[in-house]
Amino acid sequence: MAEFWLPDVRVARKLSKDTDVLVLALVDTAAGPRIVGLPAEVDDAYKTAMGETVQQAALALGAKPELGHTVVLSAPGKLRIVVVGIEDIDDIDFSAQAATGAALRRVLGLKSRRSLRVGIAFAENYDVVTAVAEGALLGCYRYKPPADKPPIAEIRIIAPDVEDAALACDAAKIRAYGVCLARQWVNTPPNLLTPEIFAEEVAREAKARSVSFEIWDEERLEVEGFGGILAVGGGSDNPPRLVRLHYNPQPSLGLIDDAGTLSMRRTKADSTASFHLALVGKGITFDAGGLSLKSFENMSTMKYDMAGAAAVAAAVLTIADYAPNVEVTGWLALAENLPSGTAYRPSDVITMYNGVTVENANSDAEGRLVLADAISRAGEELPHLIVDIATLTGAARVALGDRTAALFSNAVTTSQLLDTAAFAAGEDVWQMPITEETKKKLESKVADLKSSGDRYGGAVTAAAFLREFVPEYTMWAHLDIAGPAFNRGEPYEHIPSDATGFGVLTLVNLALIIAAFDDDIFDGELYEADEDD
Ligand code: BES
Ligand code: ZN
Ligand code: ZN
């Protein structure tokens, strides 16, 4: 797998003299558009040389306080200024990631003979420093590393007054690296990322961290009865795999304190987590549709059908880098769905890992079969919460478009948790119902369940099918990312074309939220607060 390149990003106390590009924000205020983060000496020098302020010049050039809108000004000396729009002054926290991503894509488009030194000067608090660093790195991601010199030599975030700015930046680097790792796997061509290779690549990353791993090959899958994964993978010469990643917090390993902020020490003496989160990802390295063959158009992007597994793997690795006090298990269900003489047929009956029999309604509905096995296996360990993530149905994309994931769950608090985590990640999710009518649709004359229903509410039926494999009394959520996992259009904000890495930050945030919440309960803080009243 090709290695991707990311620029060096750090915080600095002041703008260095050899900065080539300065990034500023234009926000909307009650008094009209206003530039944020402009160092006085830069404005003075600009005014002396050009006869107007940077703000006047930017507005004259058409700068707008619209999210991600950019203009470029040439300042005295070799300095260039990129002014990026943010809609509302109160939205800086939420918009900085997207705006900085757009700004850095603009910087990468600038012509220059040498690698650029970039300064970003509008990060005014801890959260904005994280968002800016994250957005900058995410905006710089390319599948291919630069052929000769890197386009950017360094990025410096000027944040002299922000407490713990360096920690905020370190956290952002961990997060952005995780997203780019997922993007890289998803963008890798399917002949170069078979289930076997994908499992090995993930294992390589796990070895470099405190994450243990286990890989089931086809023989072990057979012995242990993973009927769904074997059926789907049976049509390909590249055999299927199941991967288990395990992160278990260790004493004094942590980077997160009890308030959920990044620090180099743990304050809790007992670091054995009391909450176990299981993440399950669909990893179809190529989905041709099997014997229910897809059309040329629909097949063309199906290397990205492993984006759920990529998000799970990258999230577990990223969580381990943070080391919060929560146990996390990641399950990757990897197979290639191809038509052949050994492929599973529509109308075959498959015995799944948990013993439930399933009539295969359509060999292109393969994702739910590999997930059902992995969810059953994950459930055996009795985690408190199972979250699966999958490019599962075209119907989810039809319903919600290309930028929003469909969220299903079996408990209100679970969907709220996912909603909060996604919002903080800058990722859009929208909750959908699992309706009563799906029960009938999944009835089979020859097996316990049928794998799919008619063409209406396809994302809902798929979710209803998966729910059958979640153990009783286990909280569960399902994210259908068929829309937002892949950007078929032009890049926007911090999102490139092709693989987006959608889901990684939501899952990472989920673990951090659970850890912070858990610590609160077990440190007795909630109880103490009551006593004070
Ligand atoms: N991988 C596809 C879902 C998909 C479609 C993802 C388009 C992204 C874009 C999945 O395996 C699939 O083919 N699902 C079928 C299910 C149907 C046969 C019940 C679908 O959505 O058509
Ligand atoms: Zn399919
Ligand atoms: Zn698929």
XYZ file of C-alpha atoms and ligand atoms in Angstrom:
557
model
C 0.000 0.000 0.000
C 1.287 3.461 -0.898
C 2.212 5.741 1.988
C 0.527 9.121 2.063
C 2.226 12.395 2.861
C 1.078 14.946 5.428
C 2.810 18.251 6.234
C 4.346 19.077 9.596
C 1.956 21.119 11.739
C 2.792 22.784 15.060
C 1.715 25.713 17.174
C 3.842 28.843 17.399
C 3.796 31.974 19.546
C 4.183 34.385 16.663
C 4.233 34.575 12.912
C 7.693 33.765 11.622
C 9.342 36.267 9.243
C 9.833 33.669 6.536
C 6.124 32.771 6.282
C 5.087 32.424 2.619
C 1.315 32.143 3.106
C -0.809 33.543 5.911
C -4.314 32.116 6.390
C -6.957 34.414 7.896
C -10.686 33.985 8.480
C -13.466 36.301 7.327
C -16.468 36.077 9.628
C -19.897 37.636 9.512
C -20.751 39.882 12.457
C -23.686 42.167 13.215
C -21.490 45.040 12.009
C -20.648 43.266 8.721
C -17.790 41.008 7.556
C -14.635 41.146 9.672
C -11.198 39.554 9.329
C -10.032 37.534 12.330
C -6.459 36.769 13.303
C -4.572 39.463 11.433
C -1.335 40.387 13.270
C -1.119 44.215 13.557
C 2.376 44.348 12.017
C 1.155 42.568 8.889
C -1.800 44.950 8.552
C 0.453 48.005 9.081
C 2.996 46.849 6.527
C 0.180 46.078 4.078
C -1.409 49.499 4.533
C 1.898 51.314 4.105
C 2.711 49.443 0.910
C -0.760 49.150 -0.668
C -2.666 52.116 0.736
C -5.527 50.036 2.163
C -6.082 47.533 4.943
C -6.033 43.780 4.348
C -9.754 43.706 5.106
C -10.523 46.432 2.559
C -8.394 44.684 -0.047
C -9.963 41.282 0.644
C -13.508 42.634 0.374
C -12.632 44.529 -2.806
C -11.360 41.215 -4.239
C -14.717 39.591 -3.500
C -13.987 37.817 -0.200
C -17.247 36.545 1.329
C -18.085 35.240 4.805
C -19.372 32.011 3.232
C -18.017 28.747 4.611
C -14.955 27.727 2.603
C -14.985 30.654 0.153
C -11.385 31.789 -0.442
C -9.503 34.735 -1.983
C -5.732 35.227 -2.259
C -3.998 38.600 -1.759
C -0.399 39.413 -2.551
C 1.132 41.301 0.349
C 4.435 43.208 0.523
C 7.521 41.015 0.241
C 6.788 37.455 -0.815
C 3.871 37.012 1.559
C 0.549 35.822 0.204
C -2.619 35.963 2.260
C -5.446 33.432 1.917
C -8.716 34.755 3.352
C -11.249 31.993 4.006
C -14.919 32.561 4.802
C -16.697 31.460 7.987
C -20.393 32.219 8.025
C -20.962 33.469 11.528
C -18.587 34.740 14.199
C -20.236 32.390 16.699
C -19.634 29.425 14.393
C -15.847 29.481 14.432
C -15.637 26.406 16.675
C -17.830 24.373 14.349
C -16.623 25.743 11.034
C -12.870 25.985 11.549
C -12.223 22.379 10.437
C -14.103 22.826 7.143
C -12.817 26.363 6.481
C -9.173 25.484 7.147
C -9.495 22.444 4.912
C -10.710 24.699 2.079
C -7.922 27.202 2.786
C -5.211 24.541 2.636
C -6.556 23.147 -0.630
C -6.270 26.690 -1.969
C -2.681 26.924 -0.659
C -1.826 23.645 -2.430
C -3.095 25.217 -5.641
C -0.682 28.182 -5.400
C 2.288 28.202 -7.736
C 5.623 28.138 -5.968
C 9.142 26.959 -6.707
C 9.832 26.044 -3.106
C 7.944 24.271 -0.341
C 5.656 26.801 1.345
C 5.724 27.889 4.965
C 2.158 28.434 6.044
C 0.921 30.402 9.064
C -2.672 30.142 10.325
C -3.698 32.997 12.597
C -7.281 32.702 13.752
C -7.206 29.881 16.314
C -8.384 31.675 19.411
C -9.177 28.801 21.778
C -8.387 25.129 22.429
C -11.229 23.754 20.313
C -10.419 25.980 17.365
C -6.741 24.961 17.488
C -7.834 21.290 17.249
C -10.293 22.039 14.454
C -7.781 24.144 12.510
C -4.983 21.584 12.768
C -7.392 18.776 11.862
C -8.871 20.700 8.919
C -5.453 21.713 7.637
C -4.131 18.154 7.594
C -7.342 16.683 6.175
C -7.316 19.309 3.414
C -3.739 18.341 2.476
C -4.347 14.586 2.050
C -3.494 13.084 -1.352
C -3.342 9.379 -2.237
C -0.006 9.790 -4.006
C 2.899 11.302 -2.079
C 4.603 14.305 -3.771
C 6.926 13.235 -6.593
C 9.806 15.533 -5.583
C 9.698 18.344 -2.995
C 6.675 18.533 -0.676
C 4.327 21.418 -1.595
C 4.220 22.573 2.036
C 7.298 22.710 4.265
C 5.434 23.455 7.474
C 2.183 24.722 8.928
C 2.352 26.926 12.032
C -0.778 27.709 14.005
C -0.273 31.049 15.738
C -1.977 30.692 19.120
C 0.030 32.577 21.750
C -2.847 32.991 24.201
C -4.322 29.486 24.049
C -3.649 27.271 27.035
C -2.510 23.758 26.060
C -2.430 24.710 22.383
C 0.347 22.177 21.741
C -1.791 19.384 23.213
C -4.745 20.482 21.087
C -2.504 20.283 18.035
C -1.134 16.852 19.001
C -4.672 15.530 19.407
C -5.588 16.882 15.989
C -2.584 15.190 14.405
C -3.578 11.834 15.894
C -7.143 12.287 14.631
C -6.265 13.504 11.152
C -3.719 10.721 10.698
C -6.458 8.212 11.537
C -8.850 9.659 8.964
C -6.133 9.677 6.283
C -5.206 6.072 7.066
C -8.834 5.080 6.400
C -8.882 7.176 3.205
C -5.682 5.513 2.000
C -7.026 2.005 2.506
C -10.309 2.858 0.780
C -8.548 4.496 -2.187
C -6.177 1.554 -2.652
C -7.149 -0.440 -5.789
C -8.913 -3.730 -5.002
C -6.210 -5.930 -6.551
C -3.717 -4.359 -4.156
C -5.999 -4.622 -1.119
C -7.471 -8.123 -0.997
C -8.963 -9.341 2.314
C -5.654 -11.036 3.116
C -3.535 -7.951 2.389
C -5.949 -5.634 4.182
C -5.793 -7.828 7.304
C -1.980 -7.808 7.169
C -1.836 -4.019 6.720
C -4.105 -3.504 9.717
C -2.020 -5.961 11.766
C 1.128 -4.007 10.856
C -0.421 -0.800 12.208
C -1.695 -2.590 15.331
C 1.780 -3.980 16.078
C 3.147 -0.439 16.154
C 0.716 0.382 18.987
C -0.712 -1.186 22.120
C -3.417 -2.909 20.062
C -3.586 -6.692 19.952
C -4.977 -8.453 16.901
C -6.208 -11.815 15.747
C -6.882 -12.907 12.157
C -9.257 -15.712 11.163
C -8.216 -17.303 7.834
C -10.625 -19.335 5.680
C -9.868 -22.617 7.457
C -10.568 -21.212 10.897
C -13.699 -19.450 9.613
C -14.862 -22.843 8.353
C -14.081 -24.695 11.596
C -15.867 -22.079 13.685
C -18.888 -21.813 11.382
C -18.791 -18.305 9.944
C -21.293 -19.205 7.219
C -22.054 -15.637 6.129
C -18.456 -14.546 5.601
C -17.591 -17.848 3.843
C -20.625 -17.698 1.533
C -19.862 -14.149 0.393
C -16.121 -14.774 0.038
C -16.633 -18.124 -1.711
C -16.803 -16.707 -5.219
C -13.335 -15.183 -5.123
C -9.850 -16.687 -5.337
C -8.893 -14.144 -2.655
C -10.176 -15.854 0.490
C -12.083 -13.963 3.206
C -10.745 -12.888 6.590
C -12.113 -11.829 9.948
C -9.929 -9.495 12.006
C -10.277 -8.703 15.705
C -8.490 -5.650 17.113
C -8.420 -5.125 20.841
C -7.498 -2.030 22.795
C -7.511 -2.412 26.582
C -6.362 0.587 28.630
C -3.255 0.109 30.746
C -2.201 2.060 33.834
C -0.310 5.304 33.085
C -0.570 4.830 29.350
C -3.184 7.484 28.878
C -3.155 10.745 27.035
C -6.611 11.753 28.178
C -7.468 13.096 31.587
C -10.804 12.594 33.268
C -12.252 15.751 31.751
C -11.630 14.286 28.310
C -8.780 16.641 27.466
C -5.419 15.476 26.278
C -2.700 15.153 28.884
C 0.318 12.959 29.337
C -0.814 11.293 32.550
C -3.836 9.430 33.830
C -5.217 10.475 37.166
C -7.256 7.365 37.808
C -5.451 4.651 39.730
C -7.679 1.859 38.428
C -7.355 1.938 34.679
C -9.328 -1.175 33.942
C -12.186 0.116 31.874
C -15.692 -0.656 32.996
C -17.214 -0.091 29.568
C -16.645 -2.316 26.556
C -17.362 -0.867 23.127
C -17.398 -3.166 20.079
C -17.049 -1.704 16.578
C -17.879 -3.818 13.526
C -17.030 -2.819 9.934
C -18.148 -4.115 6.529
C -15.031 -4.861 4.528
C -15.992 -5.978 1.026
C -12.727 -5.245 -0.805
C -14.629 -5.349 -4.087
C -18.378 -5.733 -4.568
C -19.143 -6.925 -8.091
C -22.566 -8.030 -6.840
C -21.626 -11.697 -7.015
C -23.980 -13.745 -9.232
C -26.453 -10.836 -8.894
C -23.910 -8.924 -10.972
C -23.909 -5.135 -10.827
C -23.999 -2.945 -13.940
C -20.756 -1.390 -15.147
C -21.749 2.009 -13.673
C -22.717 0.652 -10.284
C -19.642 -1.560 -10.068
C -17.114 1.140 -10.945
C -16.679 2.549 -7.438
C -17.110 -0.669 -5.477
C -13.531 -0.815 -4.223
C -14.852 1.483 -1.516
C -17.218 -1.175 -0.157
C -14.682 -1.784 2.637
C -14.956 1.787 3.968
C -16.759 0.617 7.116
C -13.939 -1.785 7.992
C -11.368 0.906 7.207
C -13.183 3.319 9.544
C -13.272 0.723 12.338
C -9.593 -0.186 11.972
C -8.473 3.450 11.813
C -10.718 4.362 14.754
C -9.374 1.594 17.020
C -5.768 2.550 16.168
C -6.530 6.238 16.774
C -8.312 5.489 20.053
C -5.240 3.521 21.176
C -3.084 6.578 20.454
C -5.317 8.624 22.757
C -5.539 5.828 25.354
C -8.870 6.682 27.008
C -10.281 4.514 29.792
C -12.607 2.374 27.685
C -12.126 -1.123 26.293
C -12.581 -1.193 22.521
C -12.806 -4.198 20.230
C -12.805 -3.743 16.473
C -14.119 -6.409 14.095
C -13.366 -6.320 10.363
C -15.457 -8.646 8.176
C -13.376 -8.921 4.988
C -14.408 -10.653 1.765
C -14.531 -10.106 -1.996
C -17.943 -10.505 -3.656
C -17.354 -11.959 -7.142
C -19.369 -14.229 -9.466
C -17.847 -17.632 -10.246
C -18.541 -21.368 -10.172
C -18.002 -21.349 -6.420
C -20.055 -18.222 -5.752
C -23.087 -18.397 -3.453
C -26.398 -18.324 -5.305
C -29.561 -16.291 -4.866
C -31.909 -18.724 -3.014
C -29.076 -20.553 -1.205
C -29.742 -21.081 2.500
C -26.796 -20.166 4.702
C -26.226 -21.149 8.339
C -24.803 -18.116 10.078
C -22.266 -18.038 12.939
C -25.017 -17.902 15.574
C -26.903 -20.816 14.006
C -29.670 -18.744 12.392
C -30.436 -19.838 8.812
C -30.752 -17.193 6.090
C -32.207 -17.437 2.608
C -30.007 -15.394 0.284
C -32.457 -13.169 -1.575
C -29.805 -11.422 -3.674
C -26.062 -12.055 -3.883
C -25.534 -8.284 -4.041
C -26.929 -7.967 -0.494
C -23.664 -9.428 0.808
C -22.771 -6.796 3.367
C -25.430 -7.794 5.876
C -24.276 -11.435 5.736
C -20.652 -10.725 6.617
C -21.773 -8.191 9.231
C -24.275 -10.589 10.806
C -21.483 -13.117 11.448
C -19.167 -10.444 12.851
C -21.898 -8.892 15.018
C -22.790 -12.336 16.435
C -19.134 -13.042 17.228
C -18.627 -9.560 18.733
C -21.772 -10.091 20.835
C -20.341 -13.279 22.349
C -17.971 -11.140 24.402
C -20.938 -9.259 25.880
C -19.848 -5.699 25.057
C -22.062 -2.926 26.439
C -22.488 -1.309 23.040
C -22.023 -2.606 19.489
C -21.722 -0.091 16.658
C -21.497 -1.363 13.103
C -20.602 0.793 10.147
C -21.078 -0.162 6.505
C -21.533 1.009 2.935
C -24.604 -1.155 3.124
C -27.360 0.048 0.790
C -27.844 2.222 -2.246
C -31.173 3.043 -0.591
C -29.436 4.978 2.225
C -27.759 7.103 -0.437
C -31.057 7.601 -2.263
C -32.701 8.690 1.004
C -30.076 11.024 2.439
C -27.689 11.927 -0.382
C -23.917 11.871 -0.446
C -22.999 13.704 2.736
C -25.185 12.168 5.449
C -25.074 8.728 7.032
C -28.217 6.867 8.071
C -28.254 6.035 11.775
C -30.319 3.160 13.171
C -30.354 1.932 16.733
C -32.231 -0.168 19.283
C -32.208 2.424 22.103
C -32.842 6.158 22.297
C -29.770 6.879 24.429
C -27.595 5.039 21.907
C -28.720 7.205 19.011
C -28.207 10.327 21.125
C -24.665 9.195 21.932
C -23.897 8.599 18.254
C -25.511 11.891 17.308
C -23.351 13.817 19.778
C -20.174 12.036 18.681
C -20.908 12.687 14.988
C -21.753 16.344 15.545
C -18.470 16.944 17.380
C -16.663 15.231 14.485
C -18.202 17.493 11.863
C -19.917 14.421 10.324
C -23.607 14.388 9.433
C -25.830 11.534 10.581
C -29.615 11.323 10.497
C -31.676 8.883 12.469
C -34.015 6.496 10.634
C -36.617 4.144 12.067
C -36.686 0.351 12.034
C -40.345 -0.081 11.173
C -42.762 -2.880 12.009
C -43.411 -3.798 8.355
C -39.831 -5.080 8.002
C -40.709 -8.182 10.089
C -42.903 -9.544 7.271
C -40.432 -8.573 4.593
C -37.719 -10.706 6.183
C -39.878 -13.841 6.500
C -38.668 -16.858 4.518
C -40.393 -20.105 3.528
C -37.151 -22.082 3.647
C -35.104 -20.464 6.436
C -35.366 -18.456 9.664
C -34.843 -15.198 7.794
C -34.614 -13.837 4.255
C -31.698 -11.457 3.611
C -33.706 -8.667 1.967
C -37.175 -7.477 1.070
C -38.504 -5.420 -1.819
C -36.933 -2.246 -3.173
C -38.760 0.079 -0.782
C -37.048 1.217 2.393
C -33.986 -0.878 1.519
C -31.806 0.741 4.196
C -34.465 0.041 6.825
C -34.845 -3.652 5.930
C -31.067 -4.062 6.027
C -30.959 -2.523 9.524
C -33.836 -4.761 10.661
C -31.895 -7.796 9.391
C -28.742 -6.819 11.308
C -30.719 -6.208 14.510
C -31.586 -9.928 14.548
C -27.912 -10.737 15.235
C -27.444 -8.387 18.195
C -27.633 -10.228 21.526
C -30.546 -9.346 23.774
C -30.039 -6.418 26.154
C -27.062 -5.107 24.172
C -27.140 -1.513 22.990
C -26.556 -1.359 19.256
C -26.272 1.272 16.540
C -25.817 0.871 12.795
C -24.365 3.536 10.492
C -25.084 3.136 6.764
C -22.358 5.226 5.096
C -23.072 4.295 1.449
C -23.465 8.024 0.668
C -20.764 9.879 2.615
C -17.927 7.311 2.486
C -16.974 8.316 -1.054
C -17.009 11.724 -2.753
C -17.604 11.242 -6.479
C -17.524 14.997 -7.049
C -15.039 17.811 -6.583
C -13.296 18.289 -3.231
C -15.010 20.648 -0.781
C -14.045 21.991 2.651
C -11.692 19.389 4.229
C -13.153 16.570 2.119
C -11.173 15.328 -0.915
C -12.547 13.533 -3.943
C -12.923 9.747 -3.566
C -12.455 8.253 -0.077
C -13.529 10.664 2.679
C -12.635 8.705 5.825
C -16.186 9.239 7.043
C -16.938 7.641 10.394
C -13.437 7.534 11.871
C -13.847 10.714 13.927
C -17.395 9.817 14.983
C -16.183 6.462 16.351
C -13.148 8.034 18.029
C -15.341 10.691 19.662
C -17.767 7.997 20.752
C -15.002 6.218 22.688
C -13.819 9.516 24.229
C -17.338 10.501 25.274
C -17.937 7.075 26.848
C -14.605 7.269 28.704
C -15.340 10.748 30.075
C -18.860 9.745 31.073
C -17.681 6.511 32.678
C -15.005 8.291 34.704
C -17.600 10.760 35.960
C -19.775 7.957 37.281
C -17.004 5.893 38.802
C -15.203 8.858 40.364
C -18.420 9.539 42.202
C -18.677 13.043 40.747
C -22.357 12.720 39.924
C -23.023 11.461 43.424
C -20.981 14.274 45.015
C -22.770 16.887 42.978
C -26.040 15.594 44.375
C -24.737 15.855 47.904
C -23.745 19.486 47.423
C -27.285 20.438 46.492
N -22.268 -2.156 -1.555
C -23.636 -2.083 -1.915
C -24.313 -0.824 -1.419
C -23.932 0.450 -2.091
C -24.591 0.851 -3.233
C -22.978 1.265 -1.538
C -24.259 2.050 -3.833
C -22.653 2.452 -2.135
C -23.304 2.843 -3.275
C -24.414 -3.255 -1.315
O -23.703 -4.434 -1.155
C -25.544 -3.550 -2.244
O -25.302 -3.838 -3.366
N -26.774 -3.438 -1.729
C -27.939 -3.674 -2.482
C -28.923 -4.386 -1.604
C -30.099 -4.978 -2.353
C -29.638 -6.027 -3.306
C -31.079 -5.542 -1.340
C -28.503 -2.338 -2.955
O -28.390 -1.358 -2.220
O -28.981 -2.288 -4.067
Zn -23.635 -5.662 -2.861
Zn -21.650 -4.165 -0.821
